[in-house]
């Protein structure tokens, strides 16, 4: 018994120690497992939080899309993955834009609509809202030959077209002026814009600057077999005379590079030409040129890119010019299926958003004892300012409202008043007079500001 006790005694401690070790390692394993599980859970939570943050950042970036200042990264309006085509863009009175387009879905095309602010920020959900999903045909058509049709500023219009009246297989370009009474102002059947009868002249486009009595027309010209391409322009007087010669001025002489005018537009007292040129196959880029009334380039680099991406571009549309920018929308397959893209263009040839400038308007009554003026202060560019001048006449104060427009102005500034304007002085922010003129008692005066420095 003693031996057994000794034996039992002598063997018990190692077994207990072994059991203790097992329990210790079990606790340690469980503890580490819990820590590992919690660590893994923490990592998973952190990854989810990070993923959510990335999603928030991604959608925030999408929500902050706006006009691009890079012609290689135009504003993408849609990302639906199917064909989006034939966009129409229009500006509304508050300066915002709507872009409508067809969206291929299933076996037909739906109609969708997006709303953008003046800076190009989408105001509705991604890809716009669904306007109509009624069944449609599986193919679409847009206008074929679009006749150029512009107001003459006096309730009449100019109209341009091409036809084959001179030759049965060579197109010629024409223009006609019709007054408000429906009477043609040029010769019967219109004015022929070029007598280069061996060449084709397609789709003449008219621009009529507000302060210029002449009109300007640009068209695509090709050789008879349409293997060579160019763009030509003509300046037409109020009497229908061709000021730039019998064959017009060549913007691009005939060459193997396919070029095609898209829009000819008034740019204050100048003319804007937007054109497309092929860069290989069906791919093309879009550029713009601004000319003065002599046909000379206005921008230092002569022309600028509206879109420098080499892709198939279709059905470009344009919104009205608001004296700060033109805006365009078109279908584009640069990343696969055709999506809708848009871009703005400023009168100075730049793209993107222009920071709002602030102007200080100082109003002075001279001499001070003869009256008072109100309405001065600091204003953002683009703000229409109403000033009130109160003159002391025969002991009775008389108030006259004064309007200054457009603001900002890069060419002509108009000042109108309920009372006679005797003189106008313009000072810079330091008080130095930079312009002065005697108005002679008129009620409205036009001032050429193109030579004045900003500020």
Short mmCIF file of C-alpha atoms in Angstrom, two decimals:
data_model
loop_
_atom_site.label_atom_id
_atom_site.label_comp_id
_atom_site.label_asym_id
_atom_site.label_seq_id
_atom_site.Cartn_x
_atom_site.Cartn_y
_atom_site.Cartn_z
CA UNK A 1 0.00 0.00 0.00
CA UNK A 2 2.81 2.28 0.84
CA UNK A 3 4.40 1.50 -2.44
CA UNK A 4 1.21 2.12 -4.22
CA UNK A 5 0.77 5.38 -2.43
CA UNK A 6 4.22 6.44 -3.30
CA UNK A 7 3.71 5.43 -6.85
CA UNK A 8 0.40 7.15 -6.97
CA UNK A 9 1.83 10.17 -5.35
CA UNK A 10 4.88 10.21 -7.51
CA UNK A 11 2.85 10.04 -10.74
CA UNK A 12 0.08 12.45 -9.89
CA UNK A 13 1.92 15.79 -10.21
CA UNK A 14 3.03 15.23 -13.83
CA UNK A 15 -0.50 14.22 -14.81
CA UNK A 16 -1.97 17.25 -13.07
CA UNK A 17 0.65 19.47 -14.64
CA UNK A 18 -0.16 17.96 -18.03
CA UNK A 19 -3.86 18.52 -17.48
CA UNK A 20 -3.17 22.06 -16.32
CA UNK A 21 -1.07 22.65 -19.40
CA UNK A 22 -3.86 21.33 -21.57
CA UNK A 23 -6.34 23.63 -19.85
CA UNK A 24 -3.91 26.52 -20.10
CA UNK A 25 -3.33 25.97 -23.79
CA UNK A 26 -7.07 25.51 -24.28
CA UNK A 27 -7.72 28.85 -22.58
CA UNK A 28 -4.87 30.39 -24.49
CA UNK A 29 -6.17 28.97 -27.78
CA UNK A 30 -9.69 30.13 -27.08
CA UNK A 31 -8.43 33.54 -26.01
CA UNK A 32 -6.27 33.88 -29.08
CA UNK A 33 -9.10 32.60 -31.24
CA UNK A 34 -11.40 35.20 -29.75
CA UNK A 35 -8.79 37.86 -30.31
CA UNK A 36 -8.22 36.65 -33.82
CA UNK A 37 -11.96 36.56 -34.46
CA UNK A 38 -12.40 40.01 -33.02
CA UNK A 39 -9.41 41.24 -34.99
CA UNK A 40 -10.82 39.70 -38.15
CA UNK A 41 -14.24 41.14 -37.38
CA UNK A 42 -12.63 44.53 -36.78
CA UNK A 43 -10.77 44.25 -40.07
CA UNK A 44 -13.99 43.26 -41.84
CA UNK A 45 -15.83 46.18 -40.28
CA UNK A 46 -13.01 48.54 -41.18
CA UNK A 47 -13.01 47.22 -44.75
CA UNK A 48 -16.76 47.75 -44.95
CA UNK A 49 -16.39 51.24 -43.52
CA UNK A 50 -13.59 51.93 -45.99
CA UNK A 51 -15.70 50.51 -48.82
CA UNK A 52 -18.61 52.69 -47.76
CA UNK A 53 -16.33 55.70 -47.60
CA UNK A 54 -15.01 54.89 -51.04
CA UNK A 55 -18.57 54.52 -52.31
CA UNK A 56 -19.50 57.84 -50.76
CA UNK A 57 -16.42 59.41 -52.30
CA UNK A 58 -17.21 57.85 -55.66
CA UNK A 59 -20.80 59.00 -55.73
CA UNK A 60 -19.79 62.40 -54.41
CA UNK A 61 -17.33 62.73 -57.26
CA UNK A 62 -20.05 61.77 -59.70
CA UNK A 63 -22.38 64.33 -58.16
CA UNK A 64 -19.72 67.01 -58.53
CA UNK A 65 -19.32 66.55 -62.29
CA UNK A 66 -19.34 69.85 -64.13
CA UNK A 67 -18.10 71.46 -67.34
CA UNK A 68 -14.62 70.18 -68.08
CA UNK A 69 -11.71 72.49 -68.88
CA UNK A 70 -10.03 69.62 -70.73
CA UNK A 71 -11.21 68.91 -74.30
CA UNK A 72 -10.03 65.33 -73.83
CA UNK A 73 -12.35 64.80 -70.85
CA UNK A 74 -15.75 66.14 -71.86
CA UNK A 75 -18.64 65.99 -69.40
CA UNK A 76 -20.26 62.55 -69.58
CA UNK A 77 -24.05 62.79 -69.23
CA UNK A 78 -24.93 59.08 -69.37
CA UNK A 79 -23.38 55.77 -68.39
CA UNK A 80 -26.12 53.29 -69.21
CA UNK A 81 -24.04 50.94 -71.34
CA UNK A 82 -26.46 50.83 -74.28
CA UNK A 83 -26.77 53.22 -77.20
CA UNK A 84 -27.68 56.78 -76.15
CA UNK A 85 -28.26 59.06 -79.12
CA UNK A 86 -29.78 62.17 -80.77
CA UNK A 87 -29.43 64.56 -77.80
CA UNK A 88 -31.20 67.92 -77.82
CA UNK A 89 -29.89 70.63 -75.48
CA UNK A 90 -31.74 73.81 -74.52
CA UNK A 91 -31.07 76.66 -72.09
CA UNK A 92 -33.88 77.97 -69.87
CA UNK A 93 -34.25 81.58 -68.61
CA UNK A 94 -32.39 80.99 -65.33
CA UNK A 95 -29.28 79.82 -67.21
CA UNK A 96 -29.75 76.10 -66.55
CA UNK A 97 -29.87 73.43 -69.26
CA UNK A 98 -31.97 70.43 -70.21
CA UNK A 99 -30.60 67.58 -72.31
CA UNK A 100 -33.10 65.12 -73.80
CA UNK A 101 -31.98 61.95 -75.60
CA UNK A 102 -33.04 58.53 -76.83
CA UNK A 103 -31.89 55.54 -74.77
CA UNK A 104 -31.88 52.05 -76.30
CA UNK A 105 -33.55 49.59 -73.93
CA UNK A 106 -34.73 46.16 -74.95
CA UNK A 107 -36.22 46.27 -78.44
CA UNK A 108 -36.86 50.00 -78.61
CA UNK A 109 -35.75 53.46 -77.55
CA UNK A 110 -36.86 55.24 -74.40
CA UNK A 111 -36.76 59.01 -73.92
CA UNK A 112 -34.75 60.35 -70.98
CA UNK A 113 -34.05 63.88 -69.71
CA UNK A 114 -31.25 65.42 -67.60
CA UNK A 115 -31.16 68.82 -65.91
CA UNK A 116 -27.87 70.74 -65.51
CA UNK A 117 -27.08 74.03 -63.82
CA UNK A 118 -25.12 76.80 -65.53
CA UNK A 119 -21.82 75.21 -64.44
CA UNK A 120 -22.73 71.81 -65.88
CA UNK A 121 -23.57 70.10 -62.56
CA UNK A 122 -26.29 67.43 -63.06
CA UNK A 123 -29.27 68.31 -60.86
CA UNK A 124 -31.11 65.02 -61.25
CA UNK A 125 -30.12 61.40 -60.65
CA UNK A 126 -27.41 59.73 -62.73
CA UNK A 127 -28.52 59.25 -66.36
CA UNK A 128 -31.46 61.60 -65.86
CA UNK A 129 -35.10 60.68 -65.52
CA UNK A 130 -37.23 58.44 -67.71
CA UNK A 131 -39.70 60.53 -69.70
CA UNK A 132 -41.27 57.85 -71.88
CA UNK A 133 -40.91 54.07 -72.23
CA UNK A 134 -43.70 53.66 -74.77
CA UNK A 135 -42.91 51.09 -77.52
CA UNK A 136 -40.92 52.59 -80.39
CA UNK A 137 -39.24 51.53 -83.60
CA UNK A 138 -35.86 49.82 -83.42
CA UNK A 139 -34.24 52.55 -85.56
CA UNK A 140 -34.20 56.33 -85.37
CA UNK A 141 -33.75 59.13 -87.87
CA UNK A 142 -32.92 62.78 -87.39
CA UNK A 143 -33.21 65.72 -89.77
CA UNK A 144 -31.43 65.20 -93.10
CA UNK A 145 -30.60 68.52 -94.80
CA UNK A 146 -31.13 71.17 -92.17
CA UNK A 147 -31.80 74.54 -93.78
CA UNK A 148 -29.96 77.38 -92.10
CA UNK A 149 -32.62 79.84 -90.92
CA UNK A 150 -31.77 82.98 -88.87
CA UNK A 151 -33.59 86.13 -87.83
CA UNK A 152 -32.58 89.35 -89.55
CA UNK A 153 -33.31 91.44 -86.42
CA UNK A 154 -36.37 93.09 -87.99
CA UNK A 155 -38.91 90.23 -88.02
CA UNK A 156 -37.56 88.92 -91.33
CA UNK A 157 -35.12 86.08 -91.93
CA UNK A 158 -32.19 84.76 -93.93
CA UNK A 159 -32.32 81.22 -95.30
CA UNK A 160 -29.55 79.12 -96.84
CA UNK A 161 -29.63 75.86 -98.81
CA UNK A 162 -27.89 73.82 -101.48
CA UNK A 163 -29.48 72.42 -104.62
CA UNK A 164 -28.61 70.99 -108.03
CA UNK A 165 -30.28 73.65 -110.18
CA UNK A 166 -27.06 74.60 -112.04
CA UNK A 167 -25.85 71.06 -112.59
CA UNK A 168 -27.75 67.86 -112.16
CA UNK A 169 -24.98 66.22 -110.13
CA UNK A 170 -23.00 69.09 -108.54
CA UNK A 171 -24.46 71.00 -105.56
CA UNK A 172 -24.39 74.81 -105.32
CA UNK A 173 -24.94 76.94 -102.19
CA UNK A 174 -27.47 79.80 -102.00
CA UNK A 175 -28.86 82.44 -99.63
CA UNK A 176 -32.04 84.51 -99.64
CA UNK A 177 -33.35 87.35 -97.46
CA UNK A 178 -37.09 87.65 -96.76
CA UNK A 179 -38.47 90.68 -94.89
CA UNK A 180 -41.29 90.78 -92.35
CA UNK A 181 -43.81 91.29 -95.14
CA UNK A 182 -42.78 88.11 -96.93
CA UNK A 183 -40.93 89.91 -99.73
CA UNK A 184 -37.58 88.62 -100.99
CA UNK A 185 -34.79 91.19 -100.66
CA UNK A 186 -32.18 89.52 -102.85
CA UNK A 187 -32.52 88.57 -106.49
CA UNK A 188 -35.10 85.99 -107.49
CA UNK A 189 -34.18 82.43 -106.45
CA UNK A 190 -31.45 83.71 -104.14
CA UNK A 191 -27.79 84.70 -104.31
CA UNK A 192 -25.25 82.12 -105.48
CA UNK A 193 -22.44 82.04 -102.89
CA UNK A 194 -19.68 80.65 -105.13
CA UNK A 195 -19.18 80.21 -108.86
CA UNK A 196 -16.69 77.34 -108.42
CA UNK A 197 -19.10 75.16 -110.41
CA UNK A 198 -16.77 72.18 -110.67
CA UNK A 199 -16.92 71.75 -106.88
CA UNK A 200 -19.74 70.65 -104.60
CA UNK A 201 -20.97 73.12 -101.96
CA UNK A 202 -23.05 71.55 -99.17
CA UNK A 203 -25.12 72.83 -96.24
CA UNK A 204 -24.41 76.59 -96.11
CA UNK A 205 -24.75 77.92 -92.55
CA UNK A 206 -25.56 81.57 -91.79
CA UNK A 207 -24.50 83.88 -88.95
CA UNK A 208 -25.95 87.36 -88.52
CA UNK A 209 -24.10 89.42 -85.85
CA UNK A 210 -26.44 91.88 -84.15
CA UNK A 211 -24.46 95.06 -84.89
CA UNK A 212 -23.31 94.07 -88.38
CA UNK A 213 -25.53 94.77 -91.44
CA UNK A 214 -23.77 91.97 -93.37
CA UNK A 215 -24.33 88.24 -93.01
CA UNK A 216 -21.71 85.48 -93.05
CA UNK A 217 -22.11 82.02 -94.55
CA UNK A 218 -19.83 78.96 -94.27
CA UNK A 219 -20.24 75.66 -96.10
CA UNK A 220 -18.48 72.37 -96.80
CA UNK A 221 -16.85 72.27 -100.23
CA UNK A 222 -15.60 69.14 -102.01
CA UNK A 223 -14.30 68.31 -105.43
CA UNK A 224 -16.82 66.88 -107.90
CA UNK A 225 -16.18 63.27 -106.83
CA UNK A 226 -16.15 64.15 -103.11
CA UNK A 227 -12.63 62.86 -102.52
CA UNK A 228 -11.21 66.20 -101.33
CA UNK A 229 -12.74 68.37 -98.61
CA UNK A 230 -12.60 71.98 -97.45
CA UNK A 231 -14.55 74.74 -95.70
CA UNK A 232 -15.26 78.06 -97.42
CA UNK A 233 -17.00 81.24 -96.27
CA UNK A 234 -18.72 84.24 -97.80
CA UNK A 235 -19.66 87.72 -96.57
CA UNK A 236 -22.91 89.01 -98.09
CA UNK A 237 -23.92 92.68 -98.03
CA UNK A 238 -27.49 93.94 -97.35
CA UNK A 239 -27.89 94.27 -101.14
CA UNK A 240 -26.79 90.68 -101.78
CA UNK A 241 -23.28 91.51 -102.99
CA UNK A 242 -20.46 88.99 -102.43
CA UNK A 243 -17.81 90.85 -100.42
CA UNK A 244 -15.30 87.98 -100.21
CA UNK A 245 -15.08 87.40 -103.95
CA UNK A 246 -16.95 85.20 -106.37
CA UNK A 247 -15.75 81.98 -104.71
CA UNK A 248 -15.51 83.12 -101.08
CA UNK A 249 -12.64 82.76 -98.61
CA UNK A 250 -11.07 79.37 -97.90
CA UNK A 251 -10.95 78.48 -94.21
CA UNK A 252 -9.55 75.09 -95.27
CA UNK A 253 -8.54 74.53 -98.89
CA UNK A 254 -9.49 71.25 -100.53
CA UNK A 255 -7.41 68.36 -99.18
CA UNK A 256 -7.68 64.71 -98.22
CA UNK A 257 -8.57 65.64 -94.62
CA UNK A 258 -12.36 65.41 -94.25
CA UNK A 259 -13.70 68.56 -92.57
CA UNK A 260 -17.32 69.53 -92.11
CA UNK A 261 -18.86 72.68 -90.58
CA UNK A 262 -21.33 71.97 -87.79
CA UNK A 263 -22.42 75.47 -86.76
CA UNK A 264 -21.87 79.06 -87.87
CA UNK A 265 -22.90 81.42 -85.06
CA UNK A 266 -22.75 85.11 -84.15
CA UNK A 267 -20.22 85.85 -81.41
CA UNK A 268 -21.09 89.42 -80.41
CA UNK A 269 -19.64 91.30 -83.42
CA UNK A 270 -17.66 88.28 -84.63
CA UNK A 271 -18.47 84.86 -86.06
CA UNK A 272 -17.95 81.43 -84.49
CA UNK A 273 -17.35 78.40 -86.71
CA UNK A 274 -17.65 74.97 -85.09
CA UNK A 275 -16.45 72.14 -87.30
CA UNK A 276 -15.67 68.42 -87.29
CA UNK A 277 -12.66 66.81 -88.87
CA UNK A 278 -12.02 63.12 -89.38
CA UNK A 279 -9.07 61.55 -87.62
CA UNK A 280 -9.29 58.08 -89.15
CA UNK A 281 -12.16 55.82 -90.17
CA UNK A 282 -15.36 57.04 -88.54
CA UNK A 283 -13.48 58.83 -85.73
CA UNK A 284 -13.39 62.62 -85.55
CA UNK A 285 -12.58 65.55 -83.27
CA UNK A 286 -14.41 68.87 -82.89
CA UNK A 287 -12.82 72.33 -83.08
CA UNK A 288 -13.96 75.96 -83.08
CA UNK A 289 -12.63 79.15 -84.72
CA UNK A 290 -13.64 82.73 -84.03
CA UNK A 291 -13.39 85.24 -86.92
CA UNK A 292 -13.81 89.01 -87.00
CA UNK A 293 -15.78 90.79 -89.74
CA UNK A 294 -12.69 90.74 -91.98
CA UNK A 295 -12.41 86.96 -91.78
CA UNK A 296 -9.33 87.18 -89.54
CA UNK A 297 -8.67 84.87 -86.57
CA UNK A 298 -9.55 86.38 -83.19
CA UNK A 299 -8.07 83.84 -80.77
CA UNK A 300 -4.26 83.72 -80.39
CA UNK A 301 -4.09 80.03 -81.27
CA UNK A 302 -6.54 80.52 -84.16
CA UNK A 303 -8.62 77.46 -83.22
CA UNK A 304 -9.45 75.46 -80.08
CA UNK A 305 -10.63 71.94 -79.39
CA UNK A 306 -14.17 71.40 -78.16
CA UNK A 307 -13.46 67.66 -78.04
CA UNK A 308 -10.02 66.27 -78.83
CA UNK A 309 -11.04 62.62 -78.30
CA UNK A 310 -10.84 60.55 -81.48
CA UNK A 311 -14.22 58.81 -81.52
CA UNK A 312 -17.39 58.51 -83.56
CA UNK A 313 -19.50 61.59 -82.79
CA UNK A 314 -23.07 61.94 -83.96
CA UNK A 315 -26.02 64.34 -83.82
CA UNK A 316 -24.37 67.31 -82.13
CA UNK A 317 -26.82 69.91 -80.82
CA UNK A 318 -26.23 73.40 -79.39
CA UNK A 319 -27.97 75.63 -76.85
CA UNK A 320 -28.45 79.39 -77.18
CA UNK A 321 -25.50 81.69 -76.46
CA UNK A 322 -26.02 83.63 -73.22
CA UNK A 323 -23.01 86.01 -73.68
CA UNK A 324 -20.93 83.81 -71.34
CA UNK A 325 -20.81 80.44 -73.11
CA UNK A 326 -22.08 78.12 -75.83
CA UNK A 327 -23.01 74.56 -74.82
CA UNK A 328 -22.99 71.43 -76.96
CA UNK A 329 -24.24 67.84 -76.58
CA UNK A 330 -23.59 64.82 -78.82
CA UNK A 331 -23.46 61.02 -78.97
CA UNK A 332 -19.99 59.52 -78.53
CA UNK A 333 -18.62 55.95 -78.52
CA UNK A 334 -15.20 56.71 -76.98
CA UNK A 335 -15.60 54.05 -74.26
CA UNK A 336 -17.70 51.45 -76.08
CA UNK A 337 -21.46 51.80 -76.64
CA UNK A 338 -22.49 55.33 -77.58
CA UNK A 339 -23.15 57.61 -74.58
CA UNK A 340 -24.09 61.30 -74.35
CA UNK A 341 -21.35 63.88 -73.74
CA UNK A 342 -21.50 67.67 -73.37
CA UNK A 343 -19.10 70.62 -73.34
CA UNK A 344 -19.21 74.38 -72.94
CA UNK A 345 -17.13 76.98 -74.80
CA UNK A 346 -16.47 80.57 -73.71
CA UNK A 347 -16.14 83.57 -76.06
CA UNK A 348 -12.38 83.71 -75.39
CA UNK A 349 -11.91 80.10 -76.53
CA UNK A 350 -11.58 78.55 -73.06
CA UNK A 351 -13.53 75.62 -71.62
CA UNK A 352 -14.82 74.82 -68.15
CA UNK A 353 -16.05 77.01 -65.33
CA UNK A 354 -14.97 80.62 -65.07
CA UNK A 355 -14.73 81.94 -61.55
CA UNK A 356 -17.26 84.67 -60.91
CA UNK A 357 -15.66 88.09 -60.95
CA UNK A 358 -16.79 90.86 -58.64
CA UNK A 359 -17.04 94.48 -59.77
CA UNK A 360 -17.30 97.62 -57.70
CA UNK A 361 -19.83 100.10 -59.09
CA UNK A 362 -19.26 103.67 -57.91
CA UNK A 363 -22.04 106.16 -58.63
CA UNK A 364 -21.42 109.89 -58.17
CA UNK A 365 -23.67 112.91 -58.56
CA UNK A 366 -21.81 115.81 -60.15
CA UNK A 367 -22.34 118.40 -58.83
CA UNK A 368 -23.50 116.83 -55.58
CA UNK A 369 -25.93 119.65 -54.76
CA UNK A 370 -27.94 118.97 -57.94
CA UNK A 371 -29.05 115.48 -56.95
CA UNK A 372 -28.23 112.02 -55.62
CA UNK A 373 -27.65 108.52 -57.01
CA UNK A 374 -28.41 105.10 -55.53
CA UNK A 375 -27.53 101.54 -56.50
CA UNK A 376 -23.75 101.49 -56.22
CA UNK A 377 -21.90 98.67 -54.54
CA UNK A 378 -20.11 95.40 -55.16
CA UNK A 379 -21.75 93.04 -57.66
CA UNK A 380 -20.98 89.67 -59.19
CA UNK A 381 -20.32 89.61 -62.91
CA UNK A 382 -23.53 88.92 -64.78
CA UNK A 383 -25.71 90.85 -62.35
CA UNK A 384 -28.04 93.39 -63.98
CA UNK A 385 -27.74 96.58 -61.96
CA UNK A 386 -30.47 99.21 -61.61
CA UNK A 387 -29.28 102.64 -60.48
CA UNK A 388 -31.59 105.47 -59.44
CA UNK A 389 -30.60 109.09 -60.06
CA UNK A 390 -32.60 111.76 -58.24
CA UNK A 391 -32.18 115.23 -59.70
CA UNK A 392 -33.21 118.36 -57.81
CA UNK A 393 -35.22 120.43 -60.25
CA UNK A 394 -37.16 123.51 -59.15
CA UNK A 395 -37.10 122.31 -55.58
CA UNK A 396 -38.71 118.95 -56.48
CA UNK A 397 -36.59 115.77 -56.61
CA UNK A 398 -37.14 113.74 -59.82
CA UNK A 399 -36.05 110.07 -59.95
CA UNK A 400 -34.81 108.34 -63.09
CA UNK A 401 -34.11 104.61 -63.36
CA UNK A 402 -30.90 103.67 -65.11
CA UNK A 403 -30.18 100.25 -66.65
CA UNK A 404 -26.69 98.98 -67.50
CA UNK A 405 -26.56 95.87 -69.71
CA UNK A 406 -25.23 93.38 -70.62
CA UNK A 407 -23.05 92.81 -67.59
CA UNK A 408 -20.35 91.58 -68.06
CA UNK A 409 -19.65 92.96 -71.51
CA UNK A 410 -16.64 92.20 -73.69
CA UNK A 411 -17.70 94.40 -76.61
CA UNK A 412 -20.65 96.77 -76.16
CA UNK A 413 -22.24 98.17 -73.00
CA UNK A 414 -25.67 99.84 -73.12
CA UNK A 415 -26.89 102.45 -70.64
CA UNK A 416 -30.53 103.53 -70.75
CA UNK A 417 -32.29 106.04 -68.53
CA UNK A 418 -35.71 107.53 -67.95
CA UNK A 419 -34.01 110.93 -68.05
CA UNK A 420 -31.57 112.41 -70.50
CA UNK A 421 -27.95 111.25 -70.28
CA UNK A 422 -25.56 114.17 -70.59
CA UNK A 423 -22.23 112.42 -70.12
CA UNK A 424 -20.71 109.11 -69.08
CA UNK A 425 -17.47 108.62 -67.16
CA UNK A 426 -16.02 105.18 -66.37
CA UNK A 427 -13.39 104.87 -63.66
CA UNK A 428 -11.32 101.91 -62.54
CA UNK A 429 -11.17 100.63 -58.97
CA UNK A 430 -8.50 103.19 -58.09
CA UNK A 431 -10.73 106.08 -59.17
CA UNK A 432 -8.78 106.80 -62.37
CA UNK A 433 -10.98 107.79 -65.31
CA UNK A 434 -10.52 105.27 -68.14
CA UNK A 435 -13.35 106.42 -70.39
CA UNK A 436 -15.30 109.65 -70.80
CA UNK A 437 -17.82 110.83 -73.38
CA UNK A 438 -20.46 113.48 -73.86
CA UNK A 439 -23.85 111.89 -74.51
CA UNK A 440 -25.70 115.01 -75.64
CA UNK A 441 -28.92 114.35 -73.75
CA UNK A 442 -29.89 110.96 -75.21
CA UNK A 443 -31.95 108.35 -73.35
CA UNK A 444 -29.74 105.41 -74.31
CA UNK A 445 -26.08 105.18 -75.23
CA UNK A 446 -23.84 102.36 -76.47
CA UNK A 447 -20.22 102.22 -75.31
CA UNK A 448 -17.54 100.04 -76.91
CA UNK A 449 -15.78 98.34 -73.98
CA UNK A 450 -13.58 95.98 -75.99
CA UNK A 451 -10.56 98.28 -75.55
CA UNK A 452 -10.99 98.68 -71.77
CA UNK A 453 -8.90 96.63 -69.39
CA UNK A 454 -10.74 94.41 -66.82
CA UNK A 455 -11.46 96.05 -63.46
#
